Short mmCIF file of C-alpha atoms in Angstrom, two decimals:
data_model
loop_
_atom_site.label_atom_id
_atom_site.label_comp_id
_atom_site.label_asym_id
_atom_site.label_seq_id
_atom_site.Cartn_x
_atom_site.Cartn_y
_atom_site.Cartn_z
CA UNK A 710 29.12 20.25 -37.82
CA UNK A 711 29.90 17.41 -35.37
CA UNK A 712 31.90 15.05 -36.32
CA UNK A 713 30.66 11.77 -36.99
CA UNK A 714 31.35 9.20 -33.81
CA UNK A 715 33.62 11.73 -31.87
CA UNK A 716 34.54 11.34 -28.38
CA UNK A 717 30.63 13.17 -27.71
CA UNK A 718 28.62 10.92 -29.96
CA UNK A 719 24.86 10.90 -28.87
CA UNK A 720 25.79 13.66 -26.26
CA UNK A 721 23.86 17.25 -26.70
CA UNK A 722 24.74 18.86 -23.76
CA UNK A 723 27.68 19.97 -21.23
CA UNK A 724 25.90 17.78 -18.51
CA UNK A 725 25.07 14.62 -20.63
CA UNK A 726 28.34 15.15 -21.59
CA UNK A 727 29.77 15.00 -17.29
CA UNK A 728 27.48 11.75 -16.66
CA UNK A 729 28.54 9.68 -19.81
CA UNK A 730 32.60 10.82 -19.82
CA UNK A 731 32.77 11.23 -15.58
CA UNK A 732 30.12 8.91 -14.46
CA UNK A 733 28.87 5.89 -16.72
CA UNK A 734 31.99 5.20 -18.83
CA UNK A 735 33.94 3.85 -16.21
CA UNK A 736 31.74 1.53 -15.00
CA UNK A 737 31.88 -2.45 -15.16
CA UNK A 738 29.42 -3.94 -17.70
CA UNK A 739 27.38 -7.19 -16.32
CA UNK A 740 25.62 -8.98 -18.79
CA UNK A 741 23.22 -10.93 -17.10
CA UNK A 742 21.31 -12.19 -20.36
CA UNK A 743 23.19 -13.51 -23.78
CA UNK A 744 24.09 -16.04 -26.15
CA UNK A 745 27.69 -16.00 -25.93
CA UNK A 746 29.02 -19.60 -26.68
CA UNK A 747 29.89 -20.84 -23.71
CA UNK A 748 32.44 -23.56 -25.32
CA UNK A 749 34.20 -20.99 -27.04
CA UNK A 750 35.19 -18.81 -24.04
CA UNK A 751 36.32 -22.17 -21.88
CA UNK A 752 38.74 -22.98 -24.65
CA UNK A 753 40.06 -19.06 -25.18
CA UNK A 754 39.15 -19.40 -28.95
CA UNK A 755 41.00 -16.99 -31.16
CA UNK A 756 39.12 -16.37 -34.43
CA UNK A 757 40.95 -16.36 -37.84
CA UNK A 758 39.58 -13.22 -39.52
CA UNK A 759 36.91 -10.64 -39.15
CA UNK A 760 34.08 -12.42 -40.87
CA UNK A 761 34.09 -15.09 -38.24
CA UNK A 762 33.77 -13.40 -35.47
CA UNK A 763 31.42 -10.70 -37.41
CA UNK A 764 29.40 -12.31 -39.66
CA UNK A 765 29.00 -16.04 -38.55
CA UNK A 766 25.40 -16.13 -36.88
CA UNK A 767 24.98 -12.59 -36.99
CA UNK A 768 21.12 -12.51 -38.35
CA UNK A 769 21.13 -8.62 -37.75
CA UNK A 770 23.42 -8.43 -40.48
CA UNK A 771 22.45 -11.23 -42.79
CA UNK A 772 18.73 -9.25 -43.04
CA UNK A 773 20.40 -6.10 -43.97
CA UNK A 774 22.47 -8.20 -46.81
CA UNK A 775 19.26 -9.76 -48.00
CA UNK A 776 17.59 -6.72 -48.17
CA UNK A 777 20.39 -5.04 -50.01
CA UNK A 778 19.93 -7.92 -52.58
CA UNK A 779 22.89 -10.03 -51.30
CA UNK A 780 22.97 -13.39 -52.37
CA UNK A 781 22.43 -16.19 -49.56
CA UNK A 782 25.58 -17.89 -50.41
CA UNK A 783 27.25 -14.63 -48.64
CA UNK A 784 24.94 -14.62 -45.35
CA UNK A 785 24.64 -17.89 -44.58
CA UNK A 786 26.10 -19.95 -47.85
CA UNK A 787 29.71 -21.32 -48.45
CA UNK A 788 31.47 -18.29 -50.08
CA UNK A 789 35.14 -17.91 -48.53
CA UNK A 790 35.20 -15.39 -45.45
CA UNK A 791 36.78 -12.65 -47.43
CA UNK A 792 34.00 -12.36 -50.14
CA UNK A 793 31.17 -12.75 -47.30
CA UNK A 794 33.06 -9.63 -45.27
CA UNK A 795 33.35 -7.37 -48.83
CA UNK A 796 29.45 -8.40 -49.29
CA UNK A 797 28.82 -7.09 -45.49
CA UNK A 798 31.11 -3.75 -46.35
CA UNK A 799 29.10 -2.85 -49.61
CA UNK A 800 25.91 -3.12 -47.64
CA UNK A 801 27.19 -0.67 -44.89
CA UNK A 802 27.08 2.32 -46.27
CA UNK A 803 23.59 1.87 -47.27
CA UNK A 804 22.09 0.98 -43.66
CA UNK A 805 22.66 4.66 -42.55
CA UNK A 806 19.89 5.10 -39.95
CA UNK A 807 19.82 1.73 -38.88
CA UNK A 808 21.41 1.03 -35.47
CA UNK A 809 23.68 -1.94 -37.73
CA UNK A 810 25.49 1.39 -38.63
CA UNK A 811 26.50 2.67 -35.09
CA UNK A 812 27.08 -0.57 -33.87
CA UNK A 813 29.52 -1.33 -37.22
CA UNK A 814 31.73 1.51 -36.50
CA UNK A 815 31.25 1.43 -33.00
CA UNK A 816 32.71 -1.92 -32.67
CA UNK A 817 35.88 -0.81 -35.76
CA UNK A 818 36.37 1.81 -32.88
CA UNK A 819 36.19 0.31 -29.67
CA UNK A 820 38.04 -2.73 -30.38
CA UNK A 821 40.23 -2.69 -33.50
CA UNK A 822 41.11 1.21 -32.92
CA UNK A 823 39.54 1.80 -36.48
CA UNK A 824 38.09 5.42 -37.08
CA UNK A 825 37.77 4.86 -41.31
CA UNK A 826 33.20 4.19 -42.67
CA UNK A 827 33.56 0.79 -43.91
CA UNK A 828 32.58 0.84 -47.25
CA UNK A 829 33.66 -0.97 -50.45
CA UNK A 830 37.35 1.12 -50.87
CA UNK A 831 37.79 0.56 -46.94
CA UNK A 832 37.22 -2.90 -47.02
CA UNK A 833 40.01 -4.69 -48.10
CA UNK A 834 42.11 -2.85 -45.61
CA UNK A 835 39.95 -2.80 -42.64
CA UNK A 836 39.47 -6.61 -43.14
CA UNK A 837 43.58 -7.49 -43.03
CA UNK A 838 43.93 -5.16 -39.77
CA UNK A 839 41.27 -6.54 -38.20
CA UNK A 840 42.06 -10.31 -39.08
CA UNK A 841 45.78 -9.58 -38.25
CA UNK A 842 44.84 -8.37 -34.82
CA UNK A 843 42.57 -11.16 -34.36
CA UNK A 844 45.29 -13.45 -34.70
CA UNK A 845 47.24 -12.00 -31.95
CA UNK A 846 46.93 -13.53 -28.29
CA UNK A 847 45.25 -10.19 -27.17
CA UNK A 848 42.59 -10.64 -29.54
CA UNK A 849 41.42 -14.32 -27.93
CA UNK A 850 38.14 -14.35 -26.82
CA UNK A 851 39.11 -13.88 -22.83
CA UNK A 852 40.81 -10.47 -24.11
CA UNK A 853 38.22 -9.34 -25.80
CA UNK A 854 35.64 -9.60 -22.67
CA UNK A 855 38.59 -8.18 -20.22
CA UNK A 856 38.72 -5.12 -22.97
CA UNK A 857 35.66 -3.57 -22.44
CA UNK A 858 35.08 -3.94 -18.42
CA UNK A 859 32.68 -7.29 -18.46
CA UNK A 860 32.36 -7.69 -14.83
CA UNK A 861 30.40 -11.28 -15.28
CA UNK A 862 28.15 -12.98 -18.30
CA UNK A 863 25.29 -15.34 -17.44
CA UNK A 864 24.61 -17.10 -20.79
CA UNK A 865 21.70 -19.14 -21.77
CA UNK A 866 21.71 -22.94 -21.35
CA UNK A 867 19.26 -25.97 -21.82
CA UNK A 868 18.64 -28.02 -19.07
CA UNK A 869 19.96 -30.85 -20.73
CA UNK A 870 23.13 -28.98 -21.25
CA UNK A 871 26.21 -30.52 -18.79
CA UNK A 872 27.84 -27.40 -17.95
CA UNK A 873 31.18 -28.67 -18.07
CA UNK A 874 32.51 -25.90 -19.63
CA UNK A 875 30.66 -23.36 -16.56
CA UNK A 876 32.91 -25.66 -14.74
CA UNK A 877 36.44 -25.33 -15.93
CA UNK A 878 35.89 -21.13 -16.76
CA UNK A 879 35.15 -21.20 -12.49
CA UNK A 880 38.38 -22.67 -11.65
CA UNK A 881 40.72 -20.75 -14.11
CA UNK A 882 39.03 -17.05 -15.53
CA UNK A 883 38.54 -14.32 -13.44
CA UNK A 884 35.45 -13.20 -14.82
CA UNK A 885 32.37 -15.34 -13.68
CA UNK A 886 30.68 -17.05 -16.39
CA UNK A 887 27.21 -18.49 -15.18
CA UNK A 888 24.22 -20.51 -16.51
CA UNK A 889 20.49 -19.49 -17.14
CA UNK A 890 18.30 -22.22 -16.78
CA UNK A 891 15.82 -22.23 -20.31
CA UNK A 892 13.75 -24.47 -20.75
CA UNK A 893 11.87 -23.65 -23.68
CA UNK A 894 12.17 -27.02 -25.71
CA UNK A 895 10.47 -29.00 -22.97
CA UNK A 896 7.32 -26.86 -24.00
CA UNK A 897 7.92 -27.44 -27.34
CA UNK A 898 5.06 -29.89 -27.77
CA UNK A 899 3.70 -28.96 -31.18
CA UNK A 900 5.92 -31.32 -32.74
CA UNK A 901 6.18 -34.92 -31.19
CA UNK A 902 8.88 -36.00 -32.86
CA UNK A 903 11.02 -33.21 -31.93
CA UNK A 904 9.67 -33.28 -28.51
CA UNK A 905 10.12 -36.91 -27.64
CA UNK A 906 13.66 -37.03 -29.09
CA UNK A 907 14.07 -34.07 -26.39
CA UNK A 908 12.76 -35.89 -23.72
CA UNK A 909 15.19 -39.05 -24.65
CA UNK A 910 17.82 -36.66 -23.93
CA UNK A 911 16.38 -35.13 -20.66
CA UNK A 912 16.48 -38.82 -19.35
CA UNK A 913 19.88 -39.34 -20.10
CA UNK A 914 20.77 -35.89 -18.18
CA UNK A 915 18.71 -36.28 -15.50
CA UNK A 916 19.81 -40.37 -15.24
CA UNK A 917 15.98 -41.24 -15.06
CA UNK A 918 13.15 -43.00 -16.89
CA UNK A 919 10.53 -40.90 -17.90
CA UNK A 920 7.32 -42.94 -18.30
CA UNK A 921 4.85 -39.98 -16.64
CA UNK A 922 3.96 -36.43 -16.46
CA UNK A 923 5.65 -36.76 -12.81
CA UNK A 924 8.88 -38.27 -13.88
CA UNK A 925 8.92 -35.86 -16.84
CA UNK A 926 8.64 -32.62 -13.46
CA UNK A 927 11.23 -34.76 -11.50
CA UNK A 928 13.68 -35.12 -14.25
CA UNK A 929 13.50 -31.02 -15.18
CA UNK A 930 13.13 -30.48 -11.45
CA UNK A 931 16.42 -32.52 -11.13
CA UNK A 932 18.20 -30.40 -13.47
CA UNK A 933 17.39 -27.20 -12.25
CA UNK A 934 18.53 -28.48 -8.41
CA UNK A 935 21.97 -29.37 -11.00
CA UNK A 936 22.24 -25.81 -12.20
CA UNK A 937 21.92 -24.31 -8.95
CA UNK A 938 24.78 -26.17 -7.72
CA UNK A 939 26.46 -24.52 -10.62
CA UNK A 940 26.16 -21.25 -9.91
CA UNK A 941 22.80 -20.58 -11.30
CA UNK A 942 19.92 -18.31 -10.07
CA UNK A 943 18.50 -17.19 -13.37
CA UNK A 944 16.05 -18.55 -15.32
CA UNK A 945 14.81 -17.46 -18.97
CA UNK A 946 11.70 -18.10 -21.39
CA UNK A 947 11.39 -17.33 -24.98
CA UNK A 948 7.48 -17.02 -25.34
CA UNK A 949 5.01 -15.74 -27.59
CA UNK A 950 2.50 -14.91 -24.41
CA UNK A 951 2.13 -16.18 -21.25
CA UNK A 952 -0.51 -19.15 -21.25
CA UNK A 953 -2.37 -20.24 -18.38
CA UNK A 954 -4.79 -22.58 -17.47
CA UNK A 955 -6.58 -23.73 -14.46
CA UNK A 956 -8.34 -26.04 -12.61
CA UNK A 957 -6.16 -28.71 -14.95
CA UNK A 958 -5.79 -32.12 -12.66
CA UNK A 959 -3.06 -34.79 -12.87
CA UNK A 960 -5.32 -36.79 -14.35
CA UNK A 961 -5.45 -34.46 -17.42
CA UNK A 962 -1.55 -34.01 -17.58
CA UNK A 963 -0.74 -37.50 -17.46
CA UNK A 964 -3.12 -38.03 -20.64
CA UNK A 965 -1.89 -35.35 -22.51
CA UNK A 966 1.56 -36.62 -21.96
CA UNK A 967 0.71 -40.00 -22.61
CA UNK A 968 -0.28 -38.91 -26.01
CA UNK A 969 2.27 -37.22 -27.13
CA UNK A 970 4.49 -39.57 -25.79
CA UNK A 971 3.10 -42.23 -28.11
CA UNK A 972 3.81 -39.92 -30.81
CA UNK A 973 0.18 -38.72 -31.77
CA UNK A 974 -0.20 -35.04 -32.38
CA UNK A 975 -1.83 -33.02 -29.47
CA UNK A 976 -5.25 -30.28 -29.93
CA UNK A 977 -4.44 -27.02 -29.64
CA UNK A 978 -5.65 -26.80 -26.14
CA UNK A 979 -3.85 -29.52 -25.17
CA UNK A 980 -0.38 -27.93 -26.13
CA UNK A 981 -1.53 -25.03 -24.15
CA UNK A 982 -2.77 -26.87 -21.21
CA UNK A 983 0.64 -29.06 -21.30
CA UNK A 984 2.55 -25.36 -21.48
CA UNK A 985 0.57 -23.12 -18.78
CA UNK A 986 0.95 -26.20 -16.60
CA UNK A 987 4.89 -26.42 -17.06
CA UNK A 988 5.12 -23.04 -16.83
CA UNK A 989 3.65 -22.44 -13.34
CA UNK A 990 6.03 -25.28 -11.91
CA UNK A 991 8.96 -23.80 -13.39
CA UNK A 992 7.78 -20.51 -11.66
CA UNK A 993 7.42 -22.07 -8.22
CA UNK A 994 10.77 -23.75 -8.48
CA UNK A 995 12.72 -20.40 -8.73
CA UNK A 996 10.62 -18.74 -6.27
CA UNK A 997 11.69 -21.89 -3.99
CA UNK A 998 15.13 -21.12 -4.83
CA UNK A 999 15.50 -17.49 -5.02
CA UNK A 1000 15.80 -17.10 -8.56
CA UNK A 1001 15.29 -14.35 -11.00
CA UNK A 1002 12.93 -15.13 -13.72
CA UNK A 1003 12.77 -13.32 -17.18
CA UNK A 1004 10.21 -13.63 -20.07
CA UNK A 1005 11.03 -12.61 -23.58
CA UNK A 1006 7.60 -11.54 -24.91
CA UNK A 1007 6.64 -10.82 -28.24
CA UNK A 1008 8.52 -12.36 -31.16
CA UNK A 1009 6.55 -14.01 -33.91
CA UNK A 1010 9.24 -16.53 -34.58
CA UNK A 1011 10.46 -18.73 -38.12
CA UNK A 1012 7.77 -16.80 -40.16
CA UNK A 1013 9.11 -17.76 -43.42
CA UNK A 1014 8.41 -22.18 -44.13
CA UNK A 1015 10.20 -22.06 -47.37
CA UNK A 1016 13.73 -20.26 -45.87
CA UNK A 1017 13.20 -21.77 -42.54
CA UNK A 1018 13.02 -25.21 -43.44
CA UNK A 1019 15.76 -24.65 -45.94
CA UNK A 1020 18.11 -22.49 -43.28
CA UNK A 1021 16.73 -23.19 -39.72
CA UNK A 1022 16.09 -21.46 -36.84
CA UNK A 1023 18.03 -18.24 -35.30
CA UNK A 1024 18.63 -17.76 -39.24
CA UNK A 1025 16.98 -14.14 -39.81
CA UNK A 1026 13.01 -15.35 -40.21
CA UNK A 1027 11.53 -13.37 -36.98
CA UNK A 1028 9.64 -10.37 -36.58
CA UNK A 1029 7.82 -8.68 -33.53
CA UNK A 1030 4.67 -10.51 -32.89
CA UNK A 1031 1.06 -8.59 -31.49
CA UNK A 1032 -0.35 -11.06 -29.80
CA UNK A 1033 -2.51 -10.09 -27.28
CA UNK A 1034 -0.14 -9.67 -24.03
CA UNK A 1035 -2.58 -8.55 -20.52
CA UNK A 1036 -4.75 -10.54 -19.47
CA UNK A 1037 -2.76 -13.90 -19.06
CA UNK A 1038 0.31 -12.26 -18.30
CA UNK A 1039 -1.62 -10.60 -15.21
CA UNK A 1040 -3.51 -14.08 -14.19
CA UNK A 1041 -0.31 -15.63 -14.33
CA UNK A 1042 1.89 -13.25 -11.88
CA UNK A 1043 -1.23 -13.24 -9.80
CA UNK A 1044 -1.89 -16.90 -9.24
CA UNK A 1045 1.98 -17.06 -8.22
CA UNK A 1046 1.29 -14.05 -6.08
CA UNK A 1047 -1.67 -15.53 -4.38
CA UNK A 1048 0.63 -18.09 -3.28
CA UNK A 1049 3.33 -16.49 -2.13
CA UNK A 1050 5.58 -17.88 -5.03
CA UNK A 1051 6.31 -14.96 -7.34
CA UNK A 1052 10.28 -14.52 -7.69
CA UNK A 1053 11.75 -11.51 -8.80
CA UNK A 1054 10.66 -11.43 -12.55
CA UNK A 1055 12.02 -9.20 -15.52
CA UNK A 1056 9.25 -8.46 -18.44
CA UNK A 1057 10.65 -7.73 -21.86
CA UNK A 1058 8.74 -6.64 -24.52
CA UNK A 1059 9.12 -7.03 -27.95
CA UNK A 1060 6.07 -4.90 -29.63
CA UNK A 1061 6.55 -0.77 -28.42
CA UNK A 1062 2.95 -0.62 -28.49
CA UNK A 1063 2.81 -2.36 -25.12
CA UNK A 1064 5.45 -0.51 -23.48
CA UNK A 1065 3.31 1.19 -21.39
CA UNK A 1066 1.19 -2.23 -20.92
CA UNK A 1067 4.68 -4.50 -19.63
CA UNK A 1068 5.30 -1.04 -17.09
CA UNK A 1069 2.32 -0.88 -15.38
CA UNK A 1070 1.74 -4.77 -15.11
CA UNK A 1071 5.31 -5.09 -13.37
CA UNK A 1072 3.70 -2.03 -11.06
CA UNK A 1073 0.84 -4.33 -10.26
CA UNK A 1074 2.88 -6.87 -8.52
CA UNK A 1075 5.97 -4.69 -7.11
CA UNK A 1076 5.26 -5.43 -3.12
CA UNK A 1077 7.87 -3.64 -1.15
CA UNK A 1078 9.51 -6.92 -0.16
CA UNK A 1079 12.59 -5.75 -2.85
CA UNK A 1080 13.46 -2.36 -5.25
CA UNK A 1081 12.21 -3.56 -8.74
CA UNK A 1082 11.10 -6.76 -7.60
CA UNK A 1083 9.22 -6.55 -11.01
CA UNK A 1084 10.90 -5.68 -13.92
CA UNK A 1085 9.85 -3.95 -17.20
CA UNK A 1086 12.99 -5.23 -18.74
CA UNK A 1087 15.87 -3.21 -21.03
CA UNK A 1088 14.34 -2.89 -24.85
CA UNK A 1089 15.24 -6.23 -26.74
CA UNK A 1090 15.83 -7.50 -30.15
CA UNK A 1091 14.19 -5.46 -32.44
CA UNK A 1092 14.32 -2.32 -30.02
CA UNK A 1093 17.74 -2.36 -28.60
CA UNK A 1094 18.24 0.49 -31.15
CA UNK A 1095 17.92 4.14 -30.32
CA UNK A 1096 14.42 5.27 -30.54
CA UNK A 1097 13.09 1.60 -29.17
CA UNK A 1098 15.27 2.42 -25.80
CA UNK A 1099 13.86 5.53 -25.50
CA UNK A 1100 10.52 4.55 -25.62
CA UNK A 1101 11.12 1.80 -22.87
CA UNK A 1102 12.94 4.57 -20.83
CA UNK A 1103 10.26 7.24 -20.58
CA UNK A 1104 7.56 3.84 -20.22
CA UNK A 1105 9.46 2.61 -17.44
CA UNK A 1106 10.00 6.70 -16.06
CA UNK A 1107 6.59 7.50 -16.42
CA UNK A 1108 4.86 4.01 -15.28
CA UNK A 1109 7.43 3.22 -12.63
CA UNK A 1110 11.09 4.01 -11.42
CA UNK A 1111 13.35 4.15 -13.65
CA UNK A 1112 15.74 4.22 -10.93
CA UNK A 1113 15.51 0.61 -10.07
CA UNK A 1114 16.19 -0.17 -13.49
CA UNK A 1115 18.76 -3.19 -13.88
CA UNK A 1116 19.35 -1.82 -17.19
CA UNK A 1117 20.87 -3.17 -19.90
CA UNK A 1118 21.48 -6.64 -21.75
CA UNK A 1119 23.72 -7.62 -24.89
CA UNK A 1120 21.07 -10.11 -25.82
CA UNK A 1121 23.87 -11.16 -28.14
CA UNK A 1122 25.67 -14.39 -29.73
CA UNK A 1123 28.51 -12.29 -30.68
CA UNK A 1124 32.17 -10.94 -28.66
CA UNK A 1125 32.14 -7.85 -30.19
CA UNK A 1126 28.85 -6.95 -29.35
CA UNK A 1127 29.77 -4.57 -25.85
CA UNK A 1128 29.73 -1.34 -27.40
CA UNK A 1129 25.58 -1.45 -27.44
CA UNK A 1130 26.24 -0.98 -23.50
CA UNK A 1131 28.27 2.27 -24.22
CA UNK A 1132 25.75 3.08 -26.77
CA UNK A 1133 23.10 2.57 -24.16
CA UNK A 1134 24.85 4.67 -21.18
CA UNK A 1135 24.89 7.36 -23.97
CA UNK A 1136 21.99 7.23 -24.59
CA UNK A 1137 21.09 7.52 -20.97
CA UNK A 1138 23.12 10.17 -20.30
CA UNK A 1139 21.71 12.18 -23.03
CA UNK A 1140 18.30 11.84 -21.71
CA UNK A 1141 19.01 12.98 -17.76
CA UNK A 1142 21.42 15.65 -19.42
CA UNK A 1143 18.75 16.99 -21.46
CA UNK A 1144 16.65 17.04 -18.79
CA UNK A 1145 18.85 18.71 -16.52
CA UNK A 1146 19.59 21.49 -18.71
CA UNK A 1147 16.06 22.15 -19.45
CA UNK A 1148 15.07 22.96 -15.82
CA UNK A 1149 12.81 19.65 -15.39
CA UNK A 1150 15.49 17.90 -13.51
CA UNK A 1151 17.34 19.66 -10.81
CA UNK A 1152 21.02 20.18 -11.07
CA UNK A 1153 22.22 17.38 -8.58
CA UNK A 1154 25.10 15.76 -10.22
CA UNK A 1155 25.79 13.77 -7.38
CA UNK A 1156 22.83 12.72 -6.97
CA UNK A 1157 21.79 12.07 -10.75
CA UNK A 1158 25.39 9.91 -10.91
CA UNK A 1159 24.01 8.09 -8.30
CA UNK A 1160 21.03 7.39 -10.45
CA UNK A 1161 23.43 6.46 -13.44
CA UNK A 1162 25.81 4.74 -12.22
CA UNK A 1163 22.85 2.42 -10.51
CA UNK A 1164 21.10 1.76 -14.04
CA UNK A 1165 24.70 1.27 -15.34
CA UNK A 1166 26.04 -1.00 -12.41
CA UNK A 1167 24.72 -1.42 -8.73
CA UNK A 1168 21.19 -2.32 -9.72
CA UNK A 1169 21.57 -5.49 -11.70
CA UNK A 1170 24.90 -6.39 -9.12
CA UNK A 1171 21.73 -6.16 -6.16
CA UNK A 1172 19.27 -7.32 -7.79
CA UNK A 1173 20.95 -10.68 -8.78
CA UNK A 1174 23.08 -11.09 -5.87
CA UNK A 1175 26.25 -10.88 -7.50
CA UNK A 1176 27.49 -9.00 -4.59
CA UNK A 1177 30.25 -11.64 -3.98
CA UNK A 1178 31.12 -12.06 -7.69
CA UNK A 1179 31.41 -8.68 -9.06
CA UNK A 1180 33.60 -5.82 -8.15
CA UNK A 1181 32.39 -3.63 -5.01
CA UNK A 1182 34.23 -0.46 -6.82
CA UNK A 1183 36.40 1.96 -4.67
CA UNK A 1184 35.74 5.70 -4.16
CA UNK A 1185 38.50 6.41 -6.70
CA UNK A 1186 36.10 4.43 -8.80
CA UNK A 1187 32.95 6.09 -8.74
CA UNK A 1188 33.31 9.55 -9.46
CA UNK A 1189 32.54 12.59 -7.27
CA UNK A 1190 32.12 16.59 -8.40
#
């Protein structure tokens, strides 16, 4: 019997073995989507104990707790940080199975040095190490990110957001830090309280009165020239679907604006029309630009009024959505194609069932002008566990190329969150190892590394142009047979 998270953990054969230990462990991790707070790796934070760095905002775990029967006051309530963390360490042992287990010991491992299950006896002791170490200067948050081989982060901003701290982590940390542009609260026009109050603070940003539908463009527009000087060439959209809408004139936008602007409630349609019209400009700016665009498709967000409204958002309430995915997705990438203005795009999909759906649609508009121009994008949320990224994989390897992959994201608010990459390349390994040994693959190590280390590395450094940012790697560096 195997024992459990050994040095060979997901790995079931002598060559899966060679790619993870010789090829894909070595490499630099760049995490070109996340929620890391910005604010917190500018000022070096240092975190007083385990449960803060663990457990604060972590709505991966506070589901598991509620399910176990945990009290709220221990997820998201005022109980002190030690009784939170023992409520989190009798839940472990019960979420064998799900990937909160891996990850859990994973992360004891990888950064604390920790080999012992956390469970009820372990916790007491696994909490003082770990909140001793914390306390140490090697344990600040710059540390922690120089520990496990982050080669640059690109987190998510609003375009309201001033950057400053993007600013002051370019002049004095090694690792680049860099801003996606998202945007999604200046669609958010179901509300018009919420979205006016937004748009008081886009005119302060942008130092300009909006009074139109074209001031409200030339104020976002304004802001995404201001992230570009900042480093930026990512964009990022949280969406249910893609919505579009044509033949809408400015005649029709500037009521629709009007309206909500005056605080009345808009029709259904007209939230649409306002979004699939916002959402094509946005579009054409990156394309104008060079950016990469992503979509996060899928989620059927804040499902639950009574905890919502109690709790707010990013609070544990989501679930994967199945709204209906093709046909506007394809109208949309298509009316950008038609006009020459579709960027490089990444597609992630939250429901498995349209795996195959969000492979062949990036297929569809993959030209030849770039390797993966179109991307079905690394499994997300929900499926960033170990069947979910095998599904994606054999999508993407039987729809497409899996060896323009860019591969994958942390999609995470938390520092201790870089073992899912390990888990990942293990994952990978396993898959091409597997392969290899079962005749279906040939038995090119070099040139299966290749493949690897590409998924693991050089594909995302490429694709983003991060050439000049990110480490080139030396021959010592990327192994050879």
């Amino acid at each position: 019997m195997k024992r459990f998270l050994d040095e060979d953990f997901l790995l079931h054969t002598e060559t899966a073995r060679y790619l993870y230990h010789e090829v894909a462990r070595r490499m630099p991790i760049i995490d070109y989507h996340c929620h890391l707070p910005v604010q917190q790796i500018a000022e070096d934070h240092q975190f007083d104990n385990l449960t803060q760095i663990w457990l604060y905002g972590d709505h991966y775990k506070w589901r598991a707790m509620r399910t176990h029967g945990v009290d709220e006051s221990y997820c998201t309530g005022n109980q002190p940080d030690e009784a939170k963390f023992k409520k989190w360490a009798e839940t472990v042992p019960f979420t064998l199975r799900n990937p909160l287990y891996h990850w859990t010991h994973l992360e004891l491992k990888r950064y604390f040095g920790i080999d012992e299950l956390l469970n009820p006896s372990t916790a007491q002791r696994i909490y003082e190490i770990c909140s001793t170490l914390l306390r140490t200067p090697e344990y600040r948050v710059r540390n922690l990110l120089r520990k496990m081989n982050v080669a640059l982060i690109c987190t998510t901003d609003d375009p309201v957001d001033d950057l400053r701290y993007h600013r002051q982590l370019k002049e004095e940390f090694e690792i680049p830090v860099l801003p996606a542009f998202r945007a999604d609260k200046a669609m958010q026009v179901a509300d018009p309280v919420a979205f006016n109050a937004y748009v008081n603070r886009l005119e302060a940003a942008a130092d300009q009165h909006i009074a139109s539908w074209n001031d409200f463009l030339y104020a976002l527009h304004q802001r995404h020239d201001y992230f570009a000087r900042h480093g930026c060439n990512v964009s990022d959209h949280g969406l249910e679907y893609i919505e579009v809408e044509e033949g809408l004139t400015p005649g029709q936008l500037q009521q629709i604006f009007n309206k909500i602007r005056s605080g009345h409630h808009l029709e259904v349609a007209e939230q649409r029309a306002f979004r699939a019209a916002l959402l094509i400009e946005l579009a054409q700016w990156d394309h104008e630009k060079g950016w990469i665009q992503q979509f996060h498709l899928g989620a059927l967000r804040n499902t639950n009024s009574r905890l919502m409204k109690k709790l707010g958002p990013d609070t544990g309430w989501d679930s994967i959505g199945d709204f209906p995915q093709a046909l506007s997705l394809a109208r949309f990438l298509d009316i950008l194609d038609q006009q020459n203005r579709l960027a490089k795009t990444i597609l992630y999909n939250l429901n498995p069932a349209d795996n195959e759906l969000f492979a062949t649609m990036a297929g569809n508009f993959n030209d030849g002008s770039f390797p993966g121009k179109i991307q079905f994008g690394a499994a997300w949320w929900f499926l960033d566990q170990l069947d979910g990224m095998t599904r994606q994989l054999n999508a993407l390897s039987n729809m497409g190329l899996i060896s323009h992959f860019v591969g994958m994201v942390t999609d995470s608010r938390s520092f201790l969150s870089y073992p899912r990459h390990e888990y990942f390349r293990r994952l990978l390994c396993d898959i091409f190892g597997r392969e290899v040994e079962n005749g279906e693959l040939p038995d090119d190590l070099d040139w299966i590394g290749k493949i690897i280390r590409d998924i693991c590395y050089f594909n995302a450094r490429n694709y983003f142009n991060w050439q000049q940012l990110t480490p080139a790697l030396s021959n010592e560096q990327v192994v050879s047979r």
